[in-house]
Short mmCIF file of C-alpha atoms and ligand atoms in Angstrom, two decimals:
data_model
loop_
_atom_site.label_atom_id
_atom_site.label_comp_id
_atom_site.label_asym_id
_atom_site.label_seq_id
_atom_site.Cartn_x
_atom_site.Cartn_y
_atom_site.Cartn_z
CA MET A 1 125.89 90.86 109.41
CA PRO A 2 123.23 88.24 108.56
CA PRO A 3 119.63 89.47 108.88
CA LEU A 4 117.98 88.94 112.27
CA GLY A 5 114.67 87.87 110.78
CA HIS A 6 113.25 85.53 108.13
CA TYR A 7 112.15 87.42 104.99
CA PRO A 8 109.95 87.76 103.07
CA THR A 9 107.16 87.09 105.55
CA PRO A 10 104.10 85.39 104.01
CA VAL A 11 100.91 87.07 102.79
CA GLN A 12 97.53 85.35 103.05
CA ARG A 13 93.97 86.03 102.04
CA LEU A 14 91.41 85.91 104.87
CA PRO A 15 88.25 84.70 103.10
CA SER A 16 86.21 84.42 106.30
CA LEU A 17 86.81 88.12 107.07
CA SER A 18 86.31 89.39 103.52
CA ALA A 19 83.08 90.72 102.03
CA PRO A 20 81.74 90.67 98.47
CA GLY A 21 83.81 93.25 96.60
CA ALA A 22 86.21 93.85 99.51
CA GLU A 23 88.99 91.36 100.15
CA LEU A 24 91.01 91.25 103.34
CA TRP A 25 94.64 90.14 103.23
CA VAL A 26 97.18 89.80 106.02
CA LYS A 27 100.95 90.36 105.99
CA ARG A 28 102.40 87.92 108.52
CA ASP A 29 105.06 90.02 110.25
CA ASP A 30 104.19 88.02 113.36
CA ARG A 31 106.59 85.50 111.78
CA THR A 32 109.71 87.63 111.40
CA HIS A 33 111.56 85.46 113.95
CA ASP A 34 111.09 82.06 115.62
CA VAL A 35 111.82 83.14 119.20
CA TYR A 36 110.40 86.67 119.09
CA GLY A 37 108.72 87.96 115.94
CA GLY A 38 106.55 91.00 115.27
CA ASN A 39 107.47 94.40 113.92
CA LYS A 40 110.39 95.30 116.18
CA VAL A 41 112.69 92.80 114.47
CA ARG A 42 113.00 94.74 111.20
CA LYS A 43 113.77 97.98 113.03
CA LEU A 44 116.35 96.38 115.29
CA GLU A 45 118.21 95.04 112.24
CA TYR A 46 119.22 98.62 111.55
CA VAL A 47 119.36 99.94 115.11
CA LEU A 48 121.72 97.24 116.40
CA ALA A 49 123.96 97.56 113.34
CA ASP A 50 124.18 101.31 113.99
CA ALA A 51 124.96 100.77 117.69
CA ARG A 52 127.73 98.35 116.79
CA ALA A 53 129.14 100.67 114.13
CA ARG A 54 129.36 103.38 116.77
CA GLY A 55 131.24 101.12 119.14
CA ALA A 56 128.46 100.95 121.75
CA ARG A 57 128.45 98.15 124.32
CA ARG A 58 125.39 99.20 126.27
CA LEU A 59 121.90 100.14 125.03
CA VAL A 60 119.21 102.11 126.81
CA THR A 61 115.62 102.27 125.68
CA VAL A 62 112.28 103.34 127.11
CA GLY A 63 108.77 101.97 127.06
CA ALA A 64 105.74 100.89 129.02
CA VAL A 65 106.29 98.07 131.49
CA GLY A 66 104.82 95.51 129.08
CA SER A 67 106.45 97.02 126.00
CA HIS A 68 107.13 94.62 123.12
CA HIS A 69 109.83 97.00 122.01
CA VAL A 70 111.66 96.71 125.33
CA LEU A 71 111.39 92.92 125.17
CA ALA A 72 112.63 92.80 121.57
CA THR A 73 115.50 95.17 122.35
CA THR A 74 116.43 93.07 125.37
CA TYR A 75 116.30 89.76 123.51
CA PHE A 76 118.07 90.82 120.30
CA GLY A 77 120.40 93.22 122.10
CA ARG A 78 121.58 90.51 124.52
CA GLN A 79 121.93 88.04 121.62
CA ALA A 80 124.20 90.56 119.91
CA GLY A 81 126.30 90.94 123.06
CA PHE A 82 125.05 94.30 124.35
CA GLU A 83 124.13 95.14 127.91
CA VAL A 84 120.52 96.39 127.86
CA GLU A 85 118.88 98.96 130.10
CA ALA A 86 115.33 100.32 129.92
CA VAL A 87 113.39 103.09 131.57
CA LEU A 88 109.94 101.63 132.26
CA VAL A 89 106.68 103.58 132.68
CA PRO A 90 103.25 102.42 133.91
CA GLN A 91 100.51 100.86 131.77
CA PRO A 92 97.28 98.98 132.55
CA ARG A 93 97.88 95.52 133.95
CA THR A 94 97.14 92.41 131.89
CA ASP A 95 98.56 88.88 132.11
CA HIS A 96 100.53 89.63 128.95
CA VAL A 97 102.13 92.73 130.52
CA ILE A 98 103.35 90.64 133.46
CA GLU A 99 104.71 87.95 131.14
CA VAL A 100 106.65 90.49 129.12
CA LEU A 101 108.14 92.00 132.29
CA ARG A 102 109.14 88.55 133.58
CA ALA A 103 110.76 87.73 130.22
CA ASP A 104 112.66 91.06 130.24
CA LEU A 105 114.09 90.32 133.66
CA GLY A 106 114.92 86.71 132.83
CA LEU A 107 116.83 87.84 129.74
CA GLY A 108 118.96 90.19 131.82
CA LEU A 109 117.34 93.59 131.32
CA ARG A 110 118.46 96.27 133.79
CA PRO A 111 115.21 98.17 134.54
CA PHE A 112 114.73 101.74 135.79
CA ALA A 113 111.15 102.36 136.95
CA VAL A 114 109.68 105.87 136.64
CA ARG A 115 106.21 107.07 137.58
CA SER A 116 105.12 108.63 134.29
CA TRP A 117 106.16 109.40 130.71
CA GLY A 118 106.98 112.90 131.94
CA ALA A 119 109.75 111.51 134.14
CA ALA A 120 111.23 109.30 131.43
CA PRO A 121 113.43 111.76 129.46
CA ALA A 122 115.55 112.70 132.49
CA ALA A 123 116.03 109.04 133.43
CA VAL A 124 117.00 108.15 129.85
CA ALA A 125 119.37 111.13 129.62
CA ALA A 126 121.13 109.98 132.79
CA ARG A 127 121.86 106.59 131.19
CA VAL A 128 122.97 108.16 127.90
CA LEU A 129 125.35 110.44 129.81
CA ARG A 130 126.88 107.26 131.25
CA GLY A 131 127.66 106.04 127.76
CA ALA A 132 124.62 103.99 126.71
CA TYR A 133 123.47 104.06 123.05
CA LEU A 134 119.93 105.44 122.86
CA VAL A 135 117.33 103.22 121.22
CA THR A 136 114.36 105.57 120.76
CA VAL A 137 110.77 104.71 121.77
CA GLY A 138 109.52 101.82 119.65
CA GLY A 139 112.81 101.78 117.74
CA SER A 140 111.27 104.50 115.59
CA SER A 141 114.31 106.58 114.73
CA ALA A 142 115.03 107.35 111.08
CA VAL A 143 117.55 104.49 111.29
CA GLY A 144 115.07 101.92 112.66
CA THR A 145 112.29 103.05 110.31
CA GLN A 146 114.50 101.98 107.39
CA GLY A 147 113.56 98.40 108.29
CA TYR A 148 109.98 99.19 107.29
CA VAL A 149 111.03 101.00 104.12
CA ASP A 150 112.55 97.62 103.21
CA ALA A 151 109.33 95.87 104.26
CA GLY A 152 107.29 98.11 101.95
CA LYS A 153 109.55 97.13 99.05
CA GLU A 154 109.27 93.49 100.08
CA LEU A 155 105.48 93.69 99.79
CA ALA A 156 105.77 95.41 96.40
CA ALA A 157 107.86 92.45 95.19
CA GLN A 158 105.14 90.06 96.40
CA VAL A 159 102.55 92.09 94.46
CA ARG A 160 104.70 91.91 91.34
CA GLN A 161 105.07 88.14 91.77
CA GLY A 162 101.29 87.79 91.95
CA ALA A 163 101.14 86.66 95.60
CA LEU A 164 98.45 89.30 96.26
CA PRO A 165 96.72 92.14 94.37
CA GLU A 166 97.99 95.68 94.88
CA PRO A 167 96.24 96.75 98.11
CA ASP A 168 94.14 99.93 98.02
CA VAL A 169 94.85 100.46 101.71
CA CYS A 170 97.29 98.95 104.16
CA VAL A 171 96.08 99.16 107.76
CA VAL A 172 98.65 98.95 110.56
CA ALA A 173 98.84 99.90 114.24
CA LEU A 174 100.55 103.23 114.87
CA GLY A 175 102.31 103.47 118.24
CA SER A 176 105.56 105.34 117.70
CA GLY A 177 105.08 105.66 113.93
CA GLY A 178 108.10 103.93 112.41
CA THR A 179 106.18 100.99 110.99
CA ALA A 180 103.47 103.05 109.27
CA ALA A 181 105.87 105.76 108.06
CA GLY A 182 108.43 103.27 106.75
CA LEU A 183 105.76 101.31 104.88
CA ALA A 184 104.37 104.45 103.24
CA VAL A 185 107.85 105.40 102.03
CA GLY A 186 108.70 101.85 100.92
CA PHE A 187 105.45 101.53 98.93
CA ALA A 188 106.07 104.86 97.20
CA ALA A 189 109.69 103.94 96.48
CA ALA A 190 108.53 100.71 94.83
CA GLY A 191 105.78 102.40 92.80
CA LEU A 192 102.76 101.05 94.73
CA ARG A 193 99.79 103.40 95.05
CA THR A 194 98.71 101.76 98.32
CA ARG A 195 97.62 104.22 100.99
CA VAL A 196 98.85 103.47 104.53
CA VAL A 197 96.32 103.97 107.33
CA GLY A 198 98.03 104.12 110.73
CA VAL A 199 95.62 103.20 113.50
CA CYS A 200 96.32 105.44 116.47
CA VAL A 201 96.81 103.30 119.60
CA SER A 202 98.31 105.89 121.91
CA SER A 203 97.73 109.48 122.94
CA PRO A 204 97.83 112.33 122.34
CA PRO A 205 96.98 111.69 118.66
CA TRP A 206 98.52 114.96 117.51
CA ALA A 207 101.92 113.86 118.87
CA LEU A 208 101.68 110.56 116.99
CA ARG A 209 100.70 112.35 113.79
CA LEU A 210 103.67 114.68 114.21
CA ALA A 211 106.11 111.82 114.88
CA ALA A 212 104.90 109.67 111.99
CA GLY A 213 104.80 112.62 109.59
CA HIS A 214 108.32 113.62 110.55
CA LEU A 215 109.66 110.08 110.04
CA ALA A 216 107.90 109.81 106.67
CA ARG A 217 109.47 113.09 105.52
CA VAL A 218 112.99 112.24 106.70
CA CYS A 219 112.88 108.74 105.19
CA SER A 220 111.35 110.04 101.93
CA ARG A 221 114.18 112.52 101.61
CA ARG A 222 116.81 109.85 102.30
CA ALA A 223 115.27 107.48 99.79
CA GLY A 224 114.70 110.27 97.25
CA VAL A 225 111.01 109.43 96.90
CA ARG A 226 107.88 111.54 96.65
CA GLY A 227 104.25 110.74 97.22
CA ALA A 228 104.40 108.59 100.38
CA HIS A 229 100.72 108.27 101.30
CA LEU A 230 100.10 108.06 105.07
CA THR A 231 97.01 108.97 107.07
CA MET A 232 96.07 108.31 110.69
CA ASP A 233 92.77 106.93 111.98
CA THR A 234 91.95 107.87 115.58
CA ARG A 235 88.54 106.19 115.84
CA PHE A 236 89.75 102.96 117.43
CA LEU A 237 91.85 104.28 120.33
CA GLY A 238 89.18 104.13 123.03
CA ALA A 239 90.24 105.32 126.49
CA GLY A 240 93.92 105.26 125.56
CA TYR A 241 97.06 103.16 125.27
CA GLY A 242 96.52 99.65 126.55
CA HIS A 243 92.80 100.10 127.27
CA VAL A 244 90.53 97.50 125.69
CA THR A 245 87.70 98.55 123.34
CA ALA A 246 84.49 96.83 122.24
CA ALA A 247 85.54 96.98 118.57
CA GLY A 248 88.90 95.51 119.52
CA ASP A 249 87.25 92.69 121.45
CA GLU A 250 85.03 91.89 118.48
CA ALA A 251 88.04 91.89 116.14
CA THR A 252 89.85 89.57 118.57
CA GLU A 253 87.02 87.02 118.35
CA LEU A 254 86.88 87.20 114.57
CA ALA A 255 90.66 86.91 114.32
CA ARG A 256 90.62 83.79 116.48
CA GLY A 257 88.14 82.21 114.07
CA ALA A 258 90.55 83.00 111.21
CA GLY A 259 93.52 81.53 113.09
CA LEU A 260 95.17 84.81 114.09
CA ALA A 261 95.99 85.91 117.65
CA VAL A 262 95.84 89.66 118.29
CA ASP A 263 96.58 91.74 121.41
CA PRO A 264 94.33 94.41 122.93
CA THR A 265 96.87 97.27 122.84
CA TYR A 266 97.87 97.31 119.17
CA THR A 267 96.65 94.67 116.82
CA ALA A 268 93.03 94.28 117.96
CA LYS A 269 92.52 98.01 117.27
CA ALA A 270 94.32 97.85 113.92
CA LEU A 271 92.33 94.81 112.81
CA ALA A 272 89.09 96.49 113.90
CA CYS A 273 89.96 99.37 111.57
CA ALA A 274 90.82 96.99 108.71
CA LEU A 275 87.44 95.27 109.19
CA TRP A 276 85.74 98.66 109.04
CA PHE A 277 87.32 99.29 105.61
CA VAL A 278 86.05 95.91 104.43
CA ARG A 279 82.52 96.29 105.81
CA ALA A 280 82.11 99.88 104.68
CA ARG A 281 83.36 98.79 101.21
CA GLN A 282 85.86 101.61 101.40
CA ALA A 283 88.42 99.60 99.45
CA GLY A 284 88.46 96.62 97.09
CA SER A 285 91.60 95.17 98.59
CA VAL A 286 92.59 95.79 102.21
CA LEU A 287 95.90 94.61 103.65
CA TYR A 288 96.07 94.25 107.42
CA TRP A 289 99.73 94.30 108.49
CA HIS A 290 100.08 91.96 111.47
CA THR A 291 102.74 93.34 113.84
CA LEU A 292 102.42 91.07 116.89
CA SER A 293 104.86 88.22 117.53
CA SER A 294 103.17 84.82 117.27
CA ALA A 295 106.13 82.97 118.74
CA PRO A 296 105.17 81.19 121.98
CA MET A 297 106.33 82.99 125.13
CA GLY A 298 107.53 79.72 126.74
CA PRO A 299 111.14 79.84 125.57
CA LEU A 300 111.44 83.51 126.53
CA LEU A 301 110.14 82.74 130.01
CA ARG A 302 112.62 79.95 130.65
CA GLY A 303 114.69 81.16 133.58
CA ALA A 304 112.40 84.15 134.15
CA PRO A 305 111.53 85.10 137.74
CA GLU A 306 108.04 84.28 139.04
CA GLU A 307 105.78 87.29 139.56
CA SER A 308 106.25 87.03 143.34
CA MET A 309 110.00 87.55 142.87
CA ILE A 310 109.66 90.80 140.88
CA PRO A 311 110.67 93.89 142.87
CA ARG A 312 107.61 95.80 144.05
CA GLU A 313 108.46 99.09 142.39
CA LEU A 314 108.54 97.32 139.01
CA LEU A 315 105.36 95.33 139.53
CA ALA A 316 103.57 98.51 140.61
CA LEU A 317 104.07 99.84 137.05
CA ALA A 318 101.40 97.38 135.89
CA LEU A 319 98.38 99.38 136.99
CA VAL A 320 95.03 97.86 137.75
CA ALA A 321 92.93 99.23 134.89
CA ARG A 322 90.73 102.17 135.75
CA PRO A 323 89.09 104.92 133.77
CA PRO A 324 91.48 107.61 132.55
CA HIS A 325 89.93 110.34 134.73
CA ASP A 326 91.32 108.49 137.71
CA ARG A 327 94.91 109.18 136.73
CA ARG A 328 95.87 110.70 140.04
CA GLN A 329 94.81 107.64 141.94
CA ALA A 330 96.67 105.47 139.44
CA ARG A 331 99.76 107.53 140.06
CA ARG A 332 99.40 107.13 143.83
CA MET A 333 99.10 103.38 143.37
CA ALA A 334 102.31 103.31 141.41
CA LEU A 335 104.05 104.80 144.44
CA THR A 336 102.87 102.28 146.96
C1 PLP B 1 105.33 98.33 118.81
C2 PLP B 1 104.15 97.71 118.17
C3 PLP B 1 103.39 98.42 117.22
C4 PLP B 1 103.63 99.87 116.88
O1 PLP B 1 104.58 100.09 115.89
P1 PLP B 1 105.22 101.54 115.75
O2 PLP B 1 106.25 101.39 114.71
O3 PLP B 1 105.81 101.86 117.09
O4 PLP B 1 104.17 102.51 115.40
C5 PLP B 1 102.33 97.77 116.62
N1 PLP B 1 102.01 96.51 116.97
C6 PLP B 1 102.71 95.81 117.89
C7 PLP B 1 102.26 94.45 118.24
C8 PLP B 1 103.80 96.40 118.52
O5 PLP B 1 104.47 95.70 119.45
#
């Protein structure tokens, strides 16, 4: 099967965001694909190949209502001829969340709305019992994570070719863990000493640490490597998944000046952490791994339903943002 994405993705220095003695570089995984890029493409290379090898015709996955992973699975899954189903859970409402949901529906996703993450496993299990192939949250199974082991080796080749210096740290958003864990294993496999810092963007942090650590161990064992170096930074999470932060907003402004678009849920928080490493002179060379698709949403929204045509129980999953202590009210809203 030909690769889904375009590799290697470019690396660039960001002089305007560097400091004396601390250089910031970016790995442009926003450009993995022309229609929908970002970090889900590399994982789906492996996940879709596995689904096909097992004779699956239908996929089921799970994510928040504006999940990039659900959109990527829908787009690439449909392209590969699969039917695609997803169990969708609430998240704070933004324009981007609504666009992603509209694109999902326009591409033919079959959605199953549930009220909370707690209700998701039973809904997913029901679809799996009906024969769907399970694509885990974020595509972060050991199979999907292999895509980022490859990406780590890809970066090591770019270092060897002189495209960038060996990074002291690589900073990347950590949602379900596959990207950060795969990179740590890929770097170690290729002999880089680069430490991966996964920026926690979801809660609870201990569950993310567990998931990422588990994936790093399984993939290290499979690849026969030792010394994968992965840590997690929880300082940039703020009120939780999908909630904006002041540091993220500042990083968004600075990124715009450097010609990069970031999102509030993942990449603004990861870039804020990378900027901290630069400003605190905690590393001579910092690599920020950009995981957000930079492809325009227009083509994905062609044929998508307008917001007013989206069934109410789906639209209600995009919650009007409120402080996390108001969870019960948020839950009630999702029911109305
Ligand atoms: C899904 C996603 C992530 C998180 O990657 P994981 O492998 O799930 O940790 C980071 N950034 C963006 C933009 C994403 O869509």
